[in-house]
Short mmCIF file of C-alpha atoms in Angstrom, two decimals:
data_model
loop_
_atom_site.label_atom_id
_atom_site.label_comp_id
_atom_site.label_asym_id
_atom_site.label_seq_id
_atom_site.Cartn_x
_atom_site.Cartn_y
_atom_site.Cartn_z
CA UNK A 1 9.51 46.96 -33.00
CA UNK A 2 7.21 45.80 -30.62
CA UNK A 3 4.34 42.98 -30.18
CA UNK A 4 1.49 42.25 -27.86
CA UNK A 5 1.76 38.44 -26.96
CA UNK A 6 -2.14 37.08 -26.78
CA UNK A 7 -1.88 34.24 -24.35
CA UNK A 8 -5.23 33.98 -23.86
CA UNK A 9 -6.09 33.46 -27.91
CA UNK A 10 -3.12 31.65 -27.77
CA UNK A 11 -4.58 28.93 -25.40
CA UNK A 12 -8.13 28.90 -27.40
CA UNK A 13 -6.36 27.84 -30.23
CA UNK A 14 -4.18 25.20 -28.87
CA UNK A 15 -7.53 23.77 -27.46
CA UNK A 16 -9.17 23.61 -30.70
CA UNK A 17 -6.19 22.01 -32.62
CA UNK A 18 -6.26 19.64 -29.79
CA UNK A 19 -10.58 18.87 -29.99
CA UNK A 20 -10.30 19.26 -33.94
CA UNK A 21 -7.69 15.92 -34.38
CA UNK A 22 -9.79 14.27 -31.37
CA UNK A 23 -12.86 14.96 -32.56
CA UNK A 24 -13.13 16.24 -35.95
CA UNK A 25 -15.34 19.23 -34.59
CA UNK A 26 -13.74 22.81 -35.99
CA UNK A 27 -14.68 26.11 -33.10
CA UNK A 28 -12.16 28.28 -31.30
CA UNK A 29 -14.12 27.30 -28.06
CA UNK A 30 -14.11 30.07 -25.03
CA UNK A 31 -13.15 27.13 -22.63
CA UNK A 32 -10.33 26.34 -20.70
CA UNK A 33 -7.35 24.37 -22.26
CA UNK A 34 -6.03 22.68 -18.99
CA UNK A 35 -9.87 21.38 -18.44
CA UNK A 36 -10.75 20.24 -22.48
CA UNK A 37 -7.35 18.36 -22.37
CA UNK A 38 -8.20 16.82 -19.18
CA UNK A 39 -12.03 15.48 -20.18
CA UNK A 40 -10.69 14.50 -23.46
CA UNK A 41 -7.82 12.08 -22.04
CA UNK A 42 -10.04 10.64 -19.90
CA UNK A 43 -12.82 9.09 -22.14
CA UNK A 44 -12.62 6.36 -24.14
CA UNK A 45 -14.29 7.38 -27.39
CA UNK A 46 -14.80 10.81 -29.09
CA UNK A 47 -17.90 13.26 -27.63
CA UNK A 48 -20.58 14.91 -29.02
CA UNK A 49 -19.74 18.38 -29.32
CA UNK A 50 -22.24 21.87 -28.52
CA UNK A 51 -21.46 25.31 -27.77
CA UNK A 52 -23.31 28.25 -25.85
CA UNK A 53 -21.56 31.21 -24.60
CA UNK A 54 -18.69 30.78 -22.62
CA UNK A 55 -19.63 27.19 -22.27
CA UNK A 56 -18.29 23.81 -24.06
CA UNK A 57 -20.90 20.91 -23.69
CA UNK A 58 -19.28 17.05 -24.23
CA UNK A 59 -21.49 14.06 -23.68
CA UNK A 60 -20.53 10.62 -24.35
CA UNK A 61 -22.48 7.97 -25.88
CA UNK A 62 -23.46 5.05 -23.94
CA UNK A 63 -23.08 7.29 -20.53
CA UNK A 64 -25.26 9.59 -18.54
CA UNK A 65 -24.84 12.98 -17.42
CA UNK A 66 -25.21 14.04 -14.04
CA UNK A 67 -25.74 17.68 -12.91
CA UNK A 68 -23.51 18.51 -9.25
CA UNK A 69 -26.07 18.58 -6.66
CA UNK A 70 -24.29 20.60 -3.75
CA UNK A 71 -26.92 19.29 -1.36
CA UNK A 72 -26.42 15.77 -1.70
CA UNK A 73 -24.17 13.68 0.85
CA UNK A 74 -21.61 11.10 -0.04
CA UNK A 75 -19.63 8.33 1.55
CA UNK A 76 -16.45 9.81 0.73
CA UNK A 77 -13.70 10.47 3.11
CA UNK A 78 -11.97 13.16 1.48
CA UNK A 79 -12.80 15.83 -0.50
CA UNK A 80 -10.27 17.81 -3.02
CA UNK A 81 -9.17 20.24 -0.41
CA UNK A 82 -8.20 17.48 1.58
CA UNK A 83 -5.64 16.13 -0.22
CA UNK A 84 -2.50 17.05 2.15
CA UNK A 85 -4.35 15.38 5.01
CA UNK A 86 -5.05 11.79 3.13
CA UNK A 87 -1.42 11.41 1.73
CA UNK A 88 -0.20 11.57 5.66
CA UNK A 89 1.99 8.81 6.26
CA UNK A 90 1.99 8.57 10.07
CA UNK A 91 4.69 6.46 11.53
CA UNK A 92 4.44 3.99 14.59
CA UNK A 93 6.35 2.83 16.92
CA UNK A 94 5.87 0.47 20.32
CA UNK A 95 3.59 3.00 22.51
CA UNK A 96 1.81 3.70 18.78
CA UNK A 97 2.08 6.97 16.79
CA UNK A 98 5.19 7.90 17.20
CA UNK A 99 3.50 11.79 17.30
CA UNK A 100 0.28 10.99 18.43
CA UNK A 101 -2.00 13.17 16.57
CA UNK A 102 -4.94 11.07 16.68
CA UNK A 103 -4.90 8.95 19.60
CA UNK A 104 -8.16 7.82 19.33
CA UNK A 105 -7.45 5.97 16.49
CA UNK A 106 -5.05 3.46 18.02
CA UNK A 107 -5.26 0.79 17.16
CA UNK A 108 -6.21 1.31 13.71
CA UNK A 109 -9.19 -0.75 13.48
CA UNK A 110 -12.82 -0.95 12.70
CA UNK A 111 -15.19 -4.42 13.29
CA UNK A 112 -16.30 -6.55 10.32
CA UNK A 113 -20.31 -5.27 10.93
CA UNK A 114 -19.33 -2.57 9.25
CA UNK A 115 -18.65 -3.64 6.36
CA UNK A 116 -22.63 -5.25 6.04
CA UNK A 117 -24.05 -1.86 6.58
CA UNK A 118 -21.81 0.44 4.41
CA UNK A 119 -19.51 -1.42 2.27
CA UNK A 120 -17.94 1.60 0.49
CA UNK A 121 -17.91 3.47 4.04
CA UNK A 122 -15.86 0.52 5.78
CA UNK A 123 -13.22 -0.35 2.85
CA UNK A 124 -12.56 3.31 2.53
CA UNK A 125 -12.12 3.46 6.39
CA UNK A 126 -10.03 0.15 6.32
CA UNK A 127 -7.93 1.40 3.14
CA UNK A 128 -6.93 4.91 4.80
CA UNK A 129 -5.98 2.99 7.68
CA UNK A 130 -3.57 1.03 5.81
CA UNK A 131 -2.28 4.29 3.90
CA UNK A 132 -1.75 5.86 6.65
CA UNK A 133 -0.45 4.07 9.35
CA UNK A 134 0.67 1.23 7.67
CA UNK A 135 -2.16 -1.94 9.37
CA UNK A 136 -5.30 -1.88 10.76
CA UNK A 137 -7.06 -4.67 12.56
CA UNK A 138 -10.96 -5.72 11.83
CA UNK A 139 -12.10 -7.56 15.21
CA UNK A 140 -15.40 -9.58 15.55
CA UNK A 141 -14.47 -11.75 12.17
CA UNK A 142 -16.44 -14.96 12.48
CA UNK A 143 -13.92 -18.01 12.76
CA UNK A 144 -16.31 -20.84 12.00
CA UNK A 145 -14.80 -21.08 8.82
CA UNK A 146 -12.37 -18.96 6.58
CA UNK A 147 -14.73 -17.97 4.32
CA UNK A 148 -15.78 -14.67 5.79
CA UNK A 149 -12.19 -13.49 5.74
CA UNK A 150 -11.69 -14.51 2.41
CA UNK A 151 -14.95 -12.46 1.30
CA UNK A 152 -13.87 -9.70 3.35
CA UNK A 153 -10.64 -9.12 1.62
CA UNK A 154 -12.01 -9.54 -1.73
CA UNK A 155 -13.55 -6.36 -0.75
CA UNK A 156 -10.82 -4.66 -1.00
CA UNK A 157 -9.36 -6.38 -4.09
CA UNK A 158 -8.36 -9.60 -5.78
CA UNK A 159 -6.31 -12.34 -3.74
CA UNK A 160 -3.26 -12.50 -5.47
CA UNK A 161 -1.68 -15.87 -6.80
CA UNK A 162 1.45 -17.22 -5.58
CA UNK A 163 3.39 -20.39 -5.94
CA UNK A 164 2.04 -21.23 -3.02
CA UNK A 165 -1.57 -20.90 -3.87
CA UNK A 166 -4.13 -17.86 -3.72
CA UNK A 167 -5.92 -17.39 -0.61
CA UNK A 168 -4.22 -19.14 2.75
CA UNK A 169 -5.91 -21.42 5.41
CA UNK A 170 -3.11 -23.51 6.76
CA UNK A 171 -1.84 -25.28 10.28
CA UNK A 172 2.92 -25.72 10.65
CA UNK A 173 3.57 -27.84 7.98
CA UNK A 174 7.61 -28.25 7.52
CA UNK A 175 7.10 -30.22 4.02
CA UNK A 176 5.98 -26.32 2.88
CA UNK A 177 9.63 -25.43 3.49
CA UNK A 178 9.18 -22.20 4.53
CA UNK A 179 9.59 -20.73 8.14
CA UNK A 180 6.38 -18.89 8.21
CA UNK A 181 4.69 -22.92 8.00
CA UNK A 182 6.87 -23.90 11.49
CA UNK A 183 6.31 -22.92 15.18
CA UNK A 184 9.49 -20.95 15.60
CA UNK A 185 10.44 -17.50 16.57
CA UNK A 186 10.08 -15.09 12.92
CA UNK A 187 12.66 -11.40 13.10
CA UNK A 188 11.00 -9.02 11.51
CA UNK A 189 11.17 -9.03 7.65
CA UNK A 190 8.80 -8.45 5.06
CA UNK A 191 7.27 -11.32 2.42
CA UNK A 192 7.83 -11.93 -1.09
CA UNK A 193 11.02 -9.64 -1.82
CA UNK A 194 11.95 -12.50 -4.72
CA UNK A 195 8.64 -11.25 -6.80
CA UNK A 196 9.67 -8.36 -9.30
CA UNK A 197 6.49 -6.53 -7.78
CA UNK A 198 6.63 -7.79 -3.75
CA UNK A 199 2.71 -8.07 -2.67
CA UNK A 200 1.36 -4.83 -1.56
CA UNK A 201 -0.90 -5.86 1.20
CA UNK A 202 -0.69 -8.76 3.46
CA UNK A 203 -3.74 -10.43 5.86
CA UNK A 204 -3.40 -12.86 8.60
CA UNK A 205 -6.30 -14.25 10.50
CA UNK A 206 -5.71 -16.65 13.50
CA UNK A 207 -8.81 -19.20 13.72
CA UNK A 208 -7.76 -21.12 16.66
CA UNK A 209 -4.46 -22.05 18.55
CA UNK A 210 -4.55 -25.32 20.83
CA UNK A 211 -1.82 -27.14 22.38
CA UNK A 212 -3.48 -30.22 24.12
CA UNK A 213 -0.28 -30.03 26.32
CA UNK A 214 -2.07 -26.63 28.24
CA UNK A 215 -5.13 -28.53 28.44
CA UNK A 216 -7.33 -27.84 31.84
CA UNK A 217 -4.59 -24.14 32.10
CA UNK A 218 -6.71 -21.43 31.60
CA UNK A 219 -4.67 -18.44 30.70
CA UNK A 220 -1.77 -20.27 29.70
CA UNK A 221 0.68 -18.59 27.51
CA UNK A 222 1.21 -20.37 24.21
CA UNK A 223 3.33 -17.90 22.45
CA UNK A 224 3.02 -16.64 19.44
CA UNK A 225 2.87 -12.73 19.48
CA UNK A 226 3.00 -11.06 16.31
CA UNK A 227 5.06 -8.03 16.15
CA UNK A 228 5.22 -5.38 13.28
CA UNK A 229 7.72 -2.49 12.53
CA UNK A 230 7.18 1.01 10.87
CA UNK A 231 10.11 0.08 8.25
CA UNK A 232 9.69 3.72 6.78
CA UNK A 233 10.14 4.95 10.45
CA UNK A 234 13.09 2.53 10.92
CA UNK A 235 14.64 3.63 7.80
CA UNK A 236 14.30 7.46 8.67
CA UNK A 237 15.93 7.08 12.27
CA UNK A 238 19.19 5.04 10.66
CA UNK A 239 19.29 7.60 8.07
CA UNK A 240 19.15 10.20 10.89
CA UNK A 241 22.21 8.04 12.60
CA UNK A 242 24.06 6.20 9.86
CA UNK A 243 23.59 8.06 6.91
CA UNK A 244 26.32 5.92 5.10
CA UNK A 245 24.75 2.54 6.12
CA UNK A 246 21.53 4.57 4.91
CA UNK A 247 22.92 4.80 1.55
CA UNK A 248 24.32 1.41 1.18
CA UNK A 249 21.55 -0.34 1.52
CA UNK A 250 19.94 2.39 -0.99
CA UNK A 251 22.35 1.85 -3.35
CA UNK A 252 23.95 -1.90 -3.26
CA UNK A 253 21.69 -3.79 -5.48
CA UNK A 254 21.15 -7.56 -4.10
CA UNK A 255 20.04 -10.88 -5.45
CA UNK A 256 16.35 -11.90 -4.40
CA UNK A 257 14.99 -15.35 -4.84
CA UNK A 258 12.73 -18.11 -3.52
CA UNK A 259 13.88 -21.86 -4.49
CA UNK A 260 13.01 -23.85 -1.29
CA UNK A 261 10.03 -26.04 -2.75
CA UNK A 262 11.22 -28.54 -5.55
CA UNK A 263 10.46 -26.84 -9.19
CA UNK A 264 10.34 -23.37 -7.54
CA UNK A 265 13.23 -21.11 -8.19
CA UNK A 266 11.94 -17.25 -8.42
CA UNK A 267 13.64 -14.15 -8.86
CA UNK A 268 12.89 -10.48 -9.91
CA UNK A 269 13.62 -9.33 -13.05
CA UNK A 270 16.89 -7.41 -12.11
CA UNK A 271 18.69 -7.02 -8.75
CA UNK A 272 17.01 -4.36 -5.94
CA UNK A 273 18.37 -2.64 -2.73
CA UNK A 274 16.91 -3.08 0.38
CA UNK A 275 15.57 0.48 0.23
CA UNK A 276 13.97 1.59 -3.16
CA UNK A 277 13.30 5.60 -2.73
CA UNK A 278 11.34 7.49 -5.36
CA UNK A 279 13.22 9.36 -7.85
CA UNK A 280 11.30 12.93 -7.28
CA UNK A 281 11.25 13.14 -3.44
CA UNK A 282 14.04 10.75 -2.38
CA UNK A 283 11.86 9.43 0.19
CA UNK A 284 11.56 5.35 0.96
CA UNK A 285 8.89 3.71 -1.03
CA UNK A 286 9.07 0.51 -0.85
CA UNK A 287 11.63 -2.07 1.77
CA UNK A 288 12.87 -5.48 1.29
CA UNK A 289 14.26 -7.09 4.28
CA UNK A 290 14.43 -11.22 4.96
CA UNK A 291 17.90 -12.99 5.34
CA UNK A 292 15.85 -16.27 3.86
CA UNK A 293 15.43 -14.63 0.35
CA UNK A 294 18.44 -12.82 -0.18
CA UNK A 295 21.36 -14.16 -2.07
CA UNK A 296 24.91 -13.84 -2.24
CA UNK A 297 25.72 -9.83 -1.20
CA UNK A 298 27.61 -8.71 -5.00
CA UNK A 299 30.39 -6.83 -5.26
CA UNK A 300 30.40 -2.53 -5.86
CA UNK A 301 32.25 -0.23 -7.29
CA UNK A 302 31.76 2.07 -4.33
CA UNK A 303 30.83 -0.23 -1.72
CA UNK A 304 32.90 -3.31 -0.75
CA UNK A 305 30.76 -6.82 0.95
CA UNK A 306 32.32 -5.26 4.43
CA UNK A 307 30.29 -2.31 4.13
CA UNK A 308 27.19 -3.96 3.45
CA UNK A 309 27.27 -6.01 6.23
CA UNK A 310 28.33 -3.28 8.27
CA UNK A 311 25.54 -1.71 7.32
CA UNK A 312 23.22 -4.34 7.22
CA UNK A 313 24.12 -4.80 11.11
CA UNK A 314 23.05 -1.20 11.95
CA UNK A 315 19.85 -1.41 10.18
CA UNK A 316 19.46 -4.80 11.65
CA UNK A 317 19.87 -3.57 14.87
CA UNK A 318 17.17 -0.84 14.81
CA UNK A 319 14.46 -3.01 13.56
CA UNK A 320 15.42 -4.67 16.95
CA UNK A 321 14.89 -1.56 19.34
CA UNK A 322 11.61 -2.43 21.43
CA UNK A 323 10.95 1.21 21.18
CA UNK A 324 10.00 0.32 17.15
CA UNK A 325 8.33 -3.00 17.78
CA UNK A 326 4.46 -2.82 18.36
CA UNK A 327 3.32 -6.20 19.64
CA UNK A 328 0.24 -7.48 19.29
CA UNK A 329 -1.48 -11.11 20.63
CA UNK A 330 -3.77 -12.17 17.63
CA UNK A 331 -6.69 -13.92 18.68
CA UNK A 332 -10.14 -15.64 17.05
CA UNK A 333 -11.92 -13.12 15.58
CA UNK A 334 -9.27 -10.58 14.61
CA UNK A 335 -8.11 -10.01 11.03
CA UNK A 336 -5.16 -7.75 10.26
CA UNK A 337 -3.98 -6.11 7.19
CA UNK A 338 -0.74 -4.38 6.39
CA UNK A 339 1.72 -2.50 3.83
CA UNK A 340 4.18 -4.86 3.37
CA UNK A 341 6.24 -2.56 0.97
CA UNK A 342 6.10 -0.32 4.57
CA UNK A 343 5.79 -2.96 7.56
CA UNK A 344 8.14 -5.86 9.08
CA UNK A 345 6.28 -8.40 10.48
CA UNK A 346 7.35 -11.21 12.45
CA UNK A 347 6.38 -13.26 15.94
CA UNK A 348 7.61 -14.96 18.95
CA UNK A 349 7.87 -18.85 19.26
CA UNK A 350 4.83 -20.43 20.42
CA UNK A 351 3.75 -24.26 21.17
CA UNK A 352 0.69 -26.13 20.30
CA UNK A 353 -1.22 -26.02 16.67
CA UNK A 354 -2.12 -22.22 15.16
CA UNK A 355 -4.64 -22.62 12.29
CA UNK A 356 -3.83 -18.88 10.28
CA UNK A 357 -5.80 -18.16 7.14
CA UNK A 358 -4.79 -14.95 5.12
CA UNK A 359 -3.69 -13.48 1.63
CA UNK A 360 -1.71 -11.47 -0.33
CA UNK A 361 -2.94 -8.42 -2.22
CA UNK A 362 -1.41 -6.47 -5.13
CA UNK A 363 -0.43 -3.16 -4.29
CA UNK A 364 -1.67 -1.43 -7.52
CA UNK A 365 -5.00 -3.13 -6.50
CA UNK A 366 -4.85 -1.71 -3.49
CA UNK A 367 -4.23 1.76 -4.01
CA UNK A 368 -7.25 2.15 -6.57
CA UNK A 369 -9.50 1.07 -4.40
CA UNK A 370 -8.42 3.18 -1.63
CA UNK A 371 -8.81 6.30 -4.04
CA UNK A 372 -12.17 5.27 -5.38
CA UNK A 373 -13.65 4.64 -1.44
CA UNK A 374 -12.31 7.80 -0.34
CA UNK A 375 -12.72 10.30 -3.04
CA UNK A 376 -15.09 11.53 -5.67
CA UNK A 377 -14.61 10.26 -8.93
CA UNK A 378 -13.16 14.19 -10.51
CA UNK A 379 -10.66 14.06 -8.12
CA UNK A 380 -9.81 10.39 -8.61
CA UNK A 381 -9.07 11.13 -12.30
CA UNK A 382 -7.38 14.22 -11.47
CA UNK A 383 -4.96 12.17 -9.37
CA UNK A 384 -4.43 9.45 -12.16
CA UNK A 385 -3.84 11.62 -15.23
CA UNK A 386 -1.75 14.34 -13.06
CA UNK A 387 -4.42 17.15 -14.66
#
C-alpha cells in the first residue's frame, strides 16, 4: 500500500481553516500559509477578503493601501538583507573598538543639528549607536537651560519615573543620599539593579562645572572624568580566564535593593545574578554590578559565600584593567547616552560645583524605536511576531 503525501494542498487548506475562523470568508486560497498567518496576526480587526488568480487581496478598514514603489528612497538604515550587520554588538575597550572595524566611527557620536533637519535620520543613527557599541555622545547641545536635552531624549522615548523623579537637573546634594549626588570618586557599576526591570538607557549632560577656588586658572583640572566599561566585553574576557567565577556570578542569585531615602525601600520581584544570559544562546544580556545596592550574598547549594567573593574579586578586578576603561572628560555641550544593561559607568573625584542634567529610559522603549528608525515597517513586524 502506498500514498502520495500532497503538502502543497495540504498547506492551502491549513490556510483556509486558519482565514475561515478569522474571518468567516470560505476559499482554498492559492497563497502562501507562512505569509496569510503572518498578515492576519498582525492586524487588529478582520479584512476584507478578494481573490484573483494566484493572488489573495486583504485590506483593512480604516487604513490605506500602499503599492511598493522600488524607486522611492527612505531614511532607513537597514534593509532586510541587512539584518546580520545591525544585530553587531561591537565591544570597546580603552583605545576604542576592541577590533576596530570602523574606526571612523569613534567616538560614536553625531551633533544635536541633526536631529532639526532629519529627526528619523538622527534617532536611528543615535539608536544604532547605542545597539551597537553600547554609548554614543551628541556634542553641540545648547546648555542655557536643560530643556533641549530633555526634548532631545524624548526623541528617543519616554523619560522614565523613578523615586527620585523623572527627568534630572541637579548640583551634589548629600541630603539625596546617594553617591552619584556627592563629589567623590564613583567604580564602575551600573544604576538601578534594585528595579525588577533596571533602566535600559541612561543620559548625562554636564551644564557647567565651577569651583570658585580655580578662579583666574585657566586650564585647571577639576576632576571629574567619566569612565565607562564594555561589561559584555568584561564578562567575555573573565569567562575566557575564570570560567568558574564566570558561572558564579551567573548562577548565585543576590538580593537587590534601594532603601537610603526615608520611605524608600525597593527591591525586584525575586533575587538576580550579576550576569543574566539568555536562555537560547547563553550569551550575557543584561549585568548588574554596584556594591551600594546589593544585599547580604545568600547561601547555595553549589556555591558557598567564599566563592562568591572569590569570584566577585576576579570580576572586580577586570572591570579595573585600564585596558577596559574608556575615559572621557564631559564638557558643556555634550550629551551621552548608554546601555546600562551593557555599560559600567563611573568617574574620578573632582572639586568645585558640577550642574548634570540627564534621564533614564526604559529599555523596551528603547529598542522599538531603534527598530522603527532603522527599518521598514515589513521587516519590523517580521522581527516582532518571529514570521
Amino acid at each position: 500500500m502506498s500514498f502520495k503525501l500532497d503538502i502543497a494542498g495540504c498547506g492551502r487548506r491549513i490556510a483556509s481553516n486558519v482565514c475561515r475562523r478569522t474571518t468567516g470568508v470560505h476559499r482554498n486560497w492559492q497563497y502562501s500559509c507562512r505569509l496569510q498567518r503572518r498578515t492576519l496576526a498582525t492586524v487588529p480587526g478582520r479584512p476584507d477578503v478578494s481573490t484573483s488568480e494566484f493572488r489573495l487581496n486583504l485590506s483593512y478598514p480604516g487604513t490605506t493601501n500602499f503599492k511598493k514603489d522600488s524607486k522611492r528612497k527612505t531614511a532607513y538604515r537597514f534593509q532586510k538583507g541587512d539584518v546580520k550587520r545591525a544585530s553587531l554588538i561591537e565591544f570597546f575597550g580603552a583605545g576604542g573598538p576592541a577590533i576596530p572595524t570602523t574606526p571612523w566611527e569613534w567616538p560614536p557620536s553625531l551633533e544635536h543639528g541633526h536631529f532639526s533637519a532629519n529627526e528619523t535620520e538622527a534617532v536611528g543613527r543615535l539608536t544604532d549607536y547605542i545597539r551597537r557599541y553600547g554609548f554614543a555622545f551628541v556634542t553641540e547641545v545648547p546648555t542655557e537651560s536643560a530643556e533641549p536635552t530633555k526634548e532631545l531624549l524624548e526623541k528617543i522615548a519616554f523619560i522614565r519615573q523613578t523615586h527620585y523623579g523623572g527627568f534630572y537637573d541637579f548640583i551634589p546634594d548629600l541630603a539625596l543620599a546617594d553617591t552619584a549626588y556627592t563629589n567623590l570618586a564613583l567604580a564602575a557599576h551600573t544604576d538601578t539593579t534594585y528595579f525588577s526591570e533596571p533602566a535600559g538607557l541612561q543620559a548625562f549632560h554636564l551644564l557647567s562645572h565651577t569651583d570658585p577656588l580655580s578662579e583666574g586658572q585657566p586650564g585647571a583640572d577639576l576632576g571629574g572624568q567619566s569612565l565607562f566599561v564594555d561589561g559584555f566585553y568584561a564578562a567575555k574576557i573573565l569567562k575566557a580566564e575564570y570560567p568558574l567565577a564566570f558561572t558564579v556570578l551567573s548562577r548565585v542569585k543576590l538580593p537587590w535593593h534601594a532603601s537610603g531615602n526615608k520611605g524608600i525601600t525597593i527591591s525586584p520581584d525575586k533575587l538576580y545574578p550579576v550576569f543574566e544570559r539568555d536562555e537560547g544562546t547563553r550569551k550575557v544580556v543584561r549585568i548588574r554590578w554596584n556594591n551600594d545596592d546589593r544585599g547580604v550574598v545568600p547561601f547555595d547549594d553549589r556555591f558557598d559565600t567564599a566563592v562568591w567573593y572569590k569570584a566577585a574579586r576576579k570580576w572586580n578586578d577586570i572591570l579595573k584593567r585600564e585596558s577596559l576603561e574608556y575615559r572621557y572628560q564631559l564638557k558643556p555641550g555634550t550629551l551621552v547616552v548608554f546601555d546600562n544593561w551593557r555599560v559600567l559607568h563611573g568617574r574620578t573625584a573632582f572639586t568645585g560645583v558640577r550642574r548634570i542634567c540627564g534621564a533614564y529610559i526604559n529599555r523596551d522603549d528603547f529598542i522599538s524605536r531603534w527598530r522603527n528608525t532603522n527599518y521598514p515597517q515589513d521587516e519590523v513586524l517580521r522581527q516582532v511576531t518571529g514570521w
